[in-house]
Each structure stands twice: as C-alpha cells, then as structure tokens.
Coordinates of C-alpha atoms in Angstrom, one line a residue:
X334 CA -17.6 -7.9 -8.1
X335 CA -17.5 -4.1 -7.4
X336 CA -13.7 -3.3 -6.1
X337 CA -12.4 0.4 -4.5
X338 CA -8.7 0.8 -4.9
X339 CA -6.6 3.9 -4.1
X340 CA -4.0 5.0 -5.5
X341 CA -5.5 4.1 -9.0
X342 CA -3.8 6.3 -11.2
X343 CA -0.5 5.0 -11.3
X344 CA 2.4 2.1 -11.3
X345 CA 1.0 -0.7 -8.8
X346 CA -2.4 0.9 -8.4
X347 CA -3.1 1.1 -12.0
X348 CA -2.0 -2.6 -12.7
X349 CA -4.2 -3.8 -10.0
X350 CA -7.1 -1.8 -11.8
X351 CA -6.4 -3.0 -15.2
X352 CA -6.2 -6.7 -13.8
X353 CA -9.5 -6.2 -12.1
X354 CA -11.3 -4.4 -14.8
X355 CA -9.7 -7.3 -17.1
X356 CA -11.6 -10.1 -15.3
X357 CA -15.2 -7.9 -15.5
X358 CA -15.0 -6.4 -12.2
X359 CA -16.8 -3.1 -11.7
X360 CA -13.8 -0.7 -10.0
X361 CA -13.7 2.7 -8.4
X362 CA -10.7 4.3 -7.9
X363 CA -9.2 7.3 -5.1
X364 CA -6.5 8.8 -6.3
X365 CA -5.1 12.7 -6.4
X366 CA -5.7 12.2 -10.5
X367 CA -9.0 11.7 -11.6
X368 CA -10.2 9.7 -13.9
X369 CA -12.9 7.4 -14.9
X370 CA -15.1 6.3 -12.1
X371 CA -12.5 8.0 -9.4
X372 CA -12.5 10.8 -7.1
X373 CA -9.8 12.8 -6.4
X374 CA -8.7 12.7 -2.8
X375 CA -5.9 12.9 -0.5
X376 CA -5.7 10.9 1.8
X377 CA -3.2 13.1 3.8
X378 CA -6.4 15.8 3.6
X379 CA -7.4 16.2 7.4
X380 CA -10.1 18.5 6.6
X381 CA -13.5 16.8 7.4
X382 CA -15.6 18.2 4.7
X383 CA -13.0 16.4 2.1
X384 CA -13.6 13.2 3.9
X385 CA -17.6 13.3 4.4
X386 CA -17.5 14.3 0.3
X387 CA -15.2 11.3 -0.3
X388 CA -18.3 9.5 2.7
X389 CA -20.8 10.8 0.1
X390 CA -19.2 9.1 -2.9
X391 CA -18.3 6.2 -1.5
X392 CA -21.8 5.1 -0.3
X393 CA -23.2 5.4 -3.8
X394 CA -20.3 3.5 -5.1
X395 CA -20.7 0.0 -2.8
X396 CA -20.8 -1.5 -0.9
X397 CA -17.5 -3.0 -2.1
X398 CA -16.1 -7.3 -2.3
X399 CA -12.5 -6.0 -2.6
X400 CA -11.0 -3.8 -1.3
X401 CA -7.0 -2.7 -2.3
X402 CA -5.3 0.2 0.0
X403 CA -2.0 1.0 -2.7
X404 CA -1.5 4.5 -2.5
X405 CA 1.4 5.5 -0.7
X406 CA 4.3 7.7 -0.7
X407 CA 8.2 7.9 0.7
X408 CA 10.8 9.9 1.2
X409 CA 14.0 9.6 1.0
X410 CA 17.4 11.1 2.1
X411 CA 19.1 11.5 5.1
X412 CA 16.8 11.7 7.4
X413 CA 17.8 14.5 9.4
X414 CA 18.2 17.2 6.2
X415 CA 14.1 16.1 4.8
X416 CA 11.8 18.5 6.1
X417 CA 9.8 17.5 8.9
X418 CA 6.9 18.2 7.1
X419 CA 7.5 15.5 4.4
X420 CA 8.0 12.8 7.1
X421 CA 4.7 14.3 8.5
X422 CA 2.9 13.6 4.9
X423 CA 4.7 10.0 4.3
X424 CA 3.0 9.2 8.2
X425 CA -0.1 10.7 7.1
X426 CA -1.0 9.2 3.5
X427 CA 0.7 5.7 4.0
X428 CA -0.9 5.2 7.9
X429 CA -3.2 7.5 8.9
X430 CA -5.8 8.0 5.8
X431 CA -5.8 4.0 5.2
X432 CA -6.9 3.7 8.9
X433 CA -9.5 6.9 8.8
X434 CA -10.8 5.4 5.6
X435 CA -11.2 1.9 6.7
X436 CA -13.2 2.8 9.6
X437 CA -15.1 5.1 7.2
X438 CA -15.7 1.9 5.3
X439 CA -16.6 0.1 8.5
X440 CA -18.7 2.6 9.8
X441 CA -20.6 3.1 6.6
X442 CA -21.0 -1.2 6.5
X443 CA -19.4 -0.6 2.5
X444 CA -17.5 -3.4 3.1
X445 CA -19.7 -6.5 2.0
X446 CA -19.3 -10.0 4.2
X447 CA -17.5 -12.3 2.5
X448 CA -15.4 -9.8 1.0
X449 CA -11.7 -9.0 1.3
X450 CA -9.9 -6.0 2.4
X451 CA -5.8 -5.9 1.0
X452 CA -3.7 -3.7 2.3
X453 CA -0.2 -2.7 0.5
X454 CA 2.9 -2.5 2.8
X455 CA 6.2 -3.1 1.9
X456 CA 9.4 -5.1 1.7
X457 CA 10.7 -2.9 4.6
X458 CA 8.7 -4.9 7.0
X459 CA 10.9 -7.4 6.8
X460 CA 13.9 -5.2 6.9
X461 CA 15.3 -1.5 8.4
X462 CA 15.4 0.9 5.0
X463 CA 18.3 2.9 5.8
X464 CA 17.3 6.4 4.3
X465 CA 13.6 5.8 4.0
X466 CA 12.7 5.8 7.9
X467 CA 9.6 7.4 7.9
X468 CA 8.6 5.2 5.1
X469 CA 9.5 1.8 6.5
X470 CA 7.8 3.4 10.0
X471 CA 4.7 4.1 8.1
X472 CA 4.7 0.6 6.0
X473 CA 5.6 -1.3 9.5
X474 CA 2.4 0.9 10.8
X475 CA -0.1 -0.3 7.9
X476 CA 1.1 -4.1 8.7
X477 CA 0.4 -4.0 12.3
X478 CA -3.1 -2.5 11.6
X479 CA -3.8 -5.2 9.2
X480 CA -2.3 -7.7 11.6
X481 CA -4.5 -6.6 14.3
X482 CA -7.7 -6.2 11.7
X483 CA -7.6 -9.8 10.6
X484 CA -9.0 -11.9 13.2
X485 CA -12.0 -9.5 14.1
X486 CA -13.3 -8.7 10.6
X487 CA -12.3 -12.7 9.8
X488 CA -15.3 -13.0 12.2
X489 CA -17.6 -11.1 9.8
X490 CA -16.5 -13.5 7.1
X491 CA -13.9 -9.9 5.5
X492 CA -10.7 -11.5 4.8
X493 CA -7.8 -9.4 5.8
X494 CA -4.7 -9.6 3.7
X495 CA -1.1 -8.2 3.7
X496 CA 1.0 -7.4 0.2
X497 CA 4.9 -6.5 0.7
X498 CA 6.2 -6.1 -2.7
X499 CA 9.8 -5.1 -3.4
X500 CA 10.9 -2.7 -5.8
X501 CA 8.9 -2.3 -8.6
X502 CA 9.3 -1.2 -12.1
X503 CA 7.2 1.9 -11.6
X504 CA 6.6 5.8 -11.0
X505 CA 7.3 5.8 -7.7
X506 CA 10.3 3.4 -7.7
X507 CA 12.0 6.1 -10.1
X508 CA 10.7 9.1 -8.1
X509 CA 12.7 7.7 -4.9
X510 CA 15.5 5.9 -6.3
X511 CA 19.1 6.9 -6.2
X512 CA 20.0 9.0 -9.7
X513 CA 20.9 6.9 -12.3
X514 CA 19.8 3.4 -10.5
X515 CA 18.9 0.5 -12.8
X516 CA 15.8 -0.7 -12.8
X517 CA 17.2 -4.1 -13.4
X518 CA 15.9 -7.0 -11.2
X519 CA 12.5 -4.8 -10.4
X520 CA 9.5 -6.7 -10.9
X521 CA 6.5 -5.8 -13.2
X522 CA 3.8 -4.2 -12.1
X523 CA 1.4 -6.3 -14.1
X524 CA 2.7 -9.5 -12.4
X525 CA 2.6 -8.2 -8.9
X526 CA -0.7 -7.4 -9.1
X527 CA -1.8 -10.4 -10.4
X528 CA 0.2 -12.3 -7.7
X529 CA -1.7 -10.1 -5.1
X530 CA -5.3 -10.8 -6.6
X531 CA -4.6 -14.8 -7.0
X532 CA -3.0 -14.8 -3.4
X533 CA -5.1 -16.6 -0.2
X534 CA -2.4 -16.1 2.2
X535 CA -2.4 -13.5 4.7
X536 CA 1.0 -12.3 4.1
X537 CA 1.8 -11.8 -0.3
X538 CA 4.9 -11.4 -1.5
X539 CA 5.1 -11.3 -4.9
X540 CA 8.6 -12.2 -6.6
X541 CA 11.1 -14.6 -5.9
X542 CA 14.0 -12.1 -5.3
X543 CA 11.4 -10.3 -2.9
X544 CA 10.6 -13.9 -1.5
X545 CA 14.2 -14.5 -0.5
X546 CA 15.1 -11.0 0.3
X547 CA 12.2 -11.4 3.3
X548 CA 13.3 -14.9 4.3
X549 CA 16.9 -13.5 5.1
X550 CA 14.9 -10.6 7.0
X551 CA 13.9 -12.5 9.3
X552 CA 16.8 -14.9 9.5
X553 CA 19.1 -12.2 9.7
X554 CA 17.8 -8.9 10.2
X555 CA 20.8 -6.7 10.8
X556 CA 22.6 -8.5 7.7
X557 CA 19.6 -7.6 5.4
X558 CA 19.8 -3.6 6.7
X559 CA 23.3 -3.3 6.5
X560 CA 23.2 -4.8 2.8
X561 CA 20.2 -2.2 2.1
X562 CA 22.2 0.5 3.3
X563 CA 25.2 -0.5 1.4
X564 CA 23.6 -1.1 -1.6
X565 CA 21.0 1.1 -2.4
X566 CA 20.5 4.2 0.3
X567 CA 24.4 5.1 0.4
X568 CA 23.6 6.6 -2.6
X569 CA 20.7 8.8 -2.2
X570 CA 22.3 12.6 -1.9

C-alpha cells in the first residue's frame, strides 16, 4: 500500500508513519523537515512554483491508497494581542494547503479508487477553544470540507474519514500548552494512530477521555467551553 502523510516528521504525524511503515506500507511524507522519502514543504507556501515542485514529486510518488492530512499548527493567547499574521498562518496550513493539496491530488487522479483519504481535525469541533480561536476556526474548517468531500469521492469508491483527537502527548501539545501544564491524561501518540488506521467510521476519536469529552460537546456545548476556558486557556499568558 503506498501512503502520503503530511506532517511526517513529528508527534502524531510520525506515529502514523511508524505504524504504517510497521505493517509494510511504502510511505512518503510532506513535512517542513526532510527526511527519508519526504519533501520539504509548507503548506502555508502560496507561491506556485513550490506547489507545481511539490505537483512534480508527488506524481512520481503515487498514486496513493491512503492518504493522512496531520500537519497543522495553533496559536494560542488572547486573541486580540497574537499577531494577525500568526492567525493568517494557523488559517493557511491547517485549511487552506489541505484543500489546495487535495484538489492537487484530485486533479493529478493520485488518489487510487478504493482508497482512503483521512483528514486530522480536532477535539475543538466538538467544543469552542477559548484562546485557540483561529485554531478551532481552522480545525472546524477542515471538518466541513471533509464532511462535504465524503459523499462525492464515496462515489469513486475514496473513503473519506474524520480524526479529532484530544490532547496528545506530543511536540505540539507542549509548544501550545500553558507553562508548566501536566501532560497527565494526554494520550499516546502511538495509540492514536493506531486507533485512526483501524477506524471504519467516518468520524475517529481516539481515547476514552476524548470520547466523553465530545459526547458532552454535543450534549452541552456551552458547559464544555466554559470548562475549557476554566481549565486550561485561563492560563495561557
């Protein structure tokens, strides 16, 4: 099975390469690190020529069975003092390159039939993330395009599929997390990604706590932000 998955390099990317490298998959990578059998990209970059190299690559990598859209970035603060230009960059790499490099996927036909196509959101689609808006916006964004993907490309026998994990035990978890939070309670990287590869459902969630956590989201939305704000952005400086 030949996979692509971006955001390769690191914390939930990386686990899902490991697991499908594990199991004898062939696997490319996208990533701003390179490594072996990646190509350094950005997928913030608006400038075409980056985008018809990464075109270039790509055709002589697939087509593709699998294919896992992990990178992403946040910010976090309140939202008001981070830069407009960081919002801008969240926006661009967590919505806007997965949707110009699906359609370069699409219009390339690198995406085989029979095939599936994951997208990585986030728990904050079940839930307002007080000082992460322009994260949850961009998370909420990926889900409705995958939401609105699914029944056309289930027609052309891709599966469509969503993954929200909650916090993870990873990189990027520390990077955005208040100073000095524990990373108690935050799932394994490892076993999210192997809940995401064994998953058939549309919608993933891998974790019990996460499992819960979206169930009460939905029950009882403004409970859930409130608690989030409480709990965990109160203390971002």
């Amino acid at each position: 099975m030949k996979v692509l998955v971006t955001g390769g390099a690191s914390g939930l990317g990386a686990a899902l390469v490991a697991a499908c490298r594990a199991r004898g998959d062939e696997v490319c990578a996208i990533d701003l690190d390179p490594a072996e059998r990646s190509w350094a990209h950005d997928l913030g970059n608006t400038d075409p020529a980056a985008w018809a190299a990464l075109a270039d690559w790509l055709a002589t990598q697939g087509p593709f069975d699998l294919v896992i859209l992990s990178a992403g970035i946040s910010a976090t603060g309140r939202f008001e003092t981070i830069p407009l230009a960081q919002h801008q960059n969240v926006t661009a790499v967590n919505l806007a390159g997965p949707i110009r490099l699906v359609h370069l996927l699409e219009s390339g036909h690198l995406l085989r039939a029979g095939g599936r196509l994951i997208f990585i959101a986030s728990l904050s689609c079940f839930t307002g993330y007080p000082g992460a808006a322009s994260y949850a916006a961009s998370k909420d964004g990926l889900a409705g395009f995958a939401r609105s993907l699914r029944r056309p490309m289930r027609k052309r026998g891709i599966t469509v599929q969503l993954a929200c994990p909650g916090p993870m035990d990873t990189p990027h978890a520390t990077r955005y997390a208040p100073d000095g939070a524990s990373t108690k309670g935050r799932l394994a990287p490892d076993r999210a990604a192997q809940a995401i590869l064994n998953a058939r459902s549309f919608t993933i969630i891998p974790g019990a706590g996460p499992k819960l956590a979206a169930f009460l989201g939905r029950l009882a939305p403004q409970t859930l932000t409130r608690l989030m704000g409480r709990v965990l952005f109160s203390k971002l400086k």
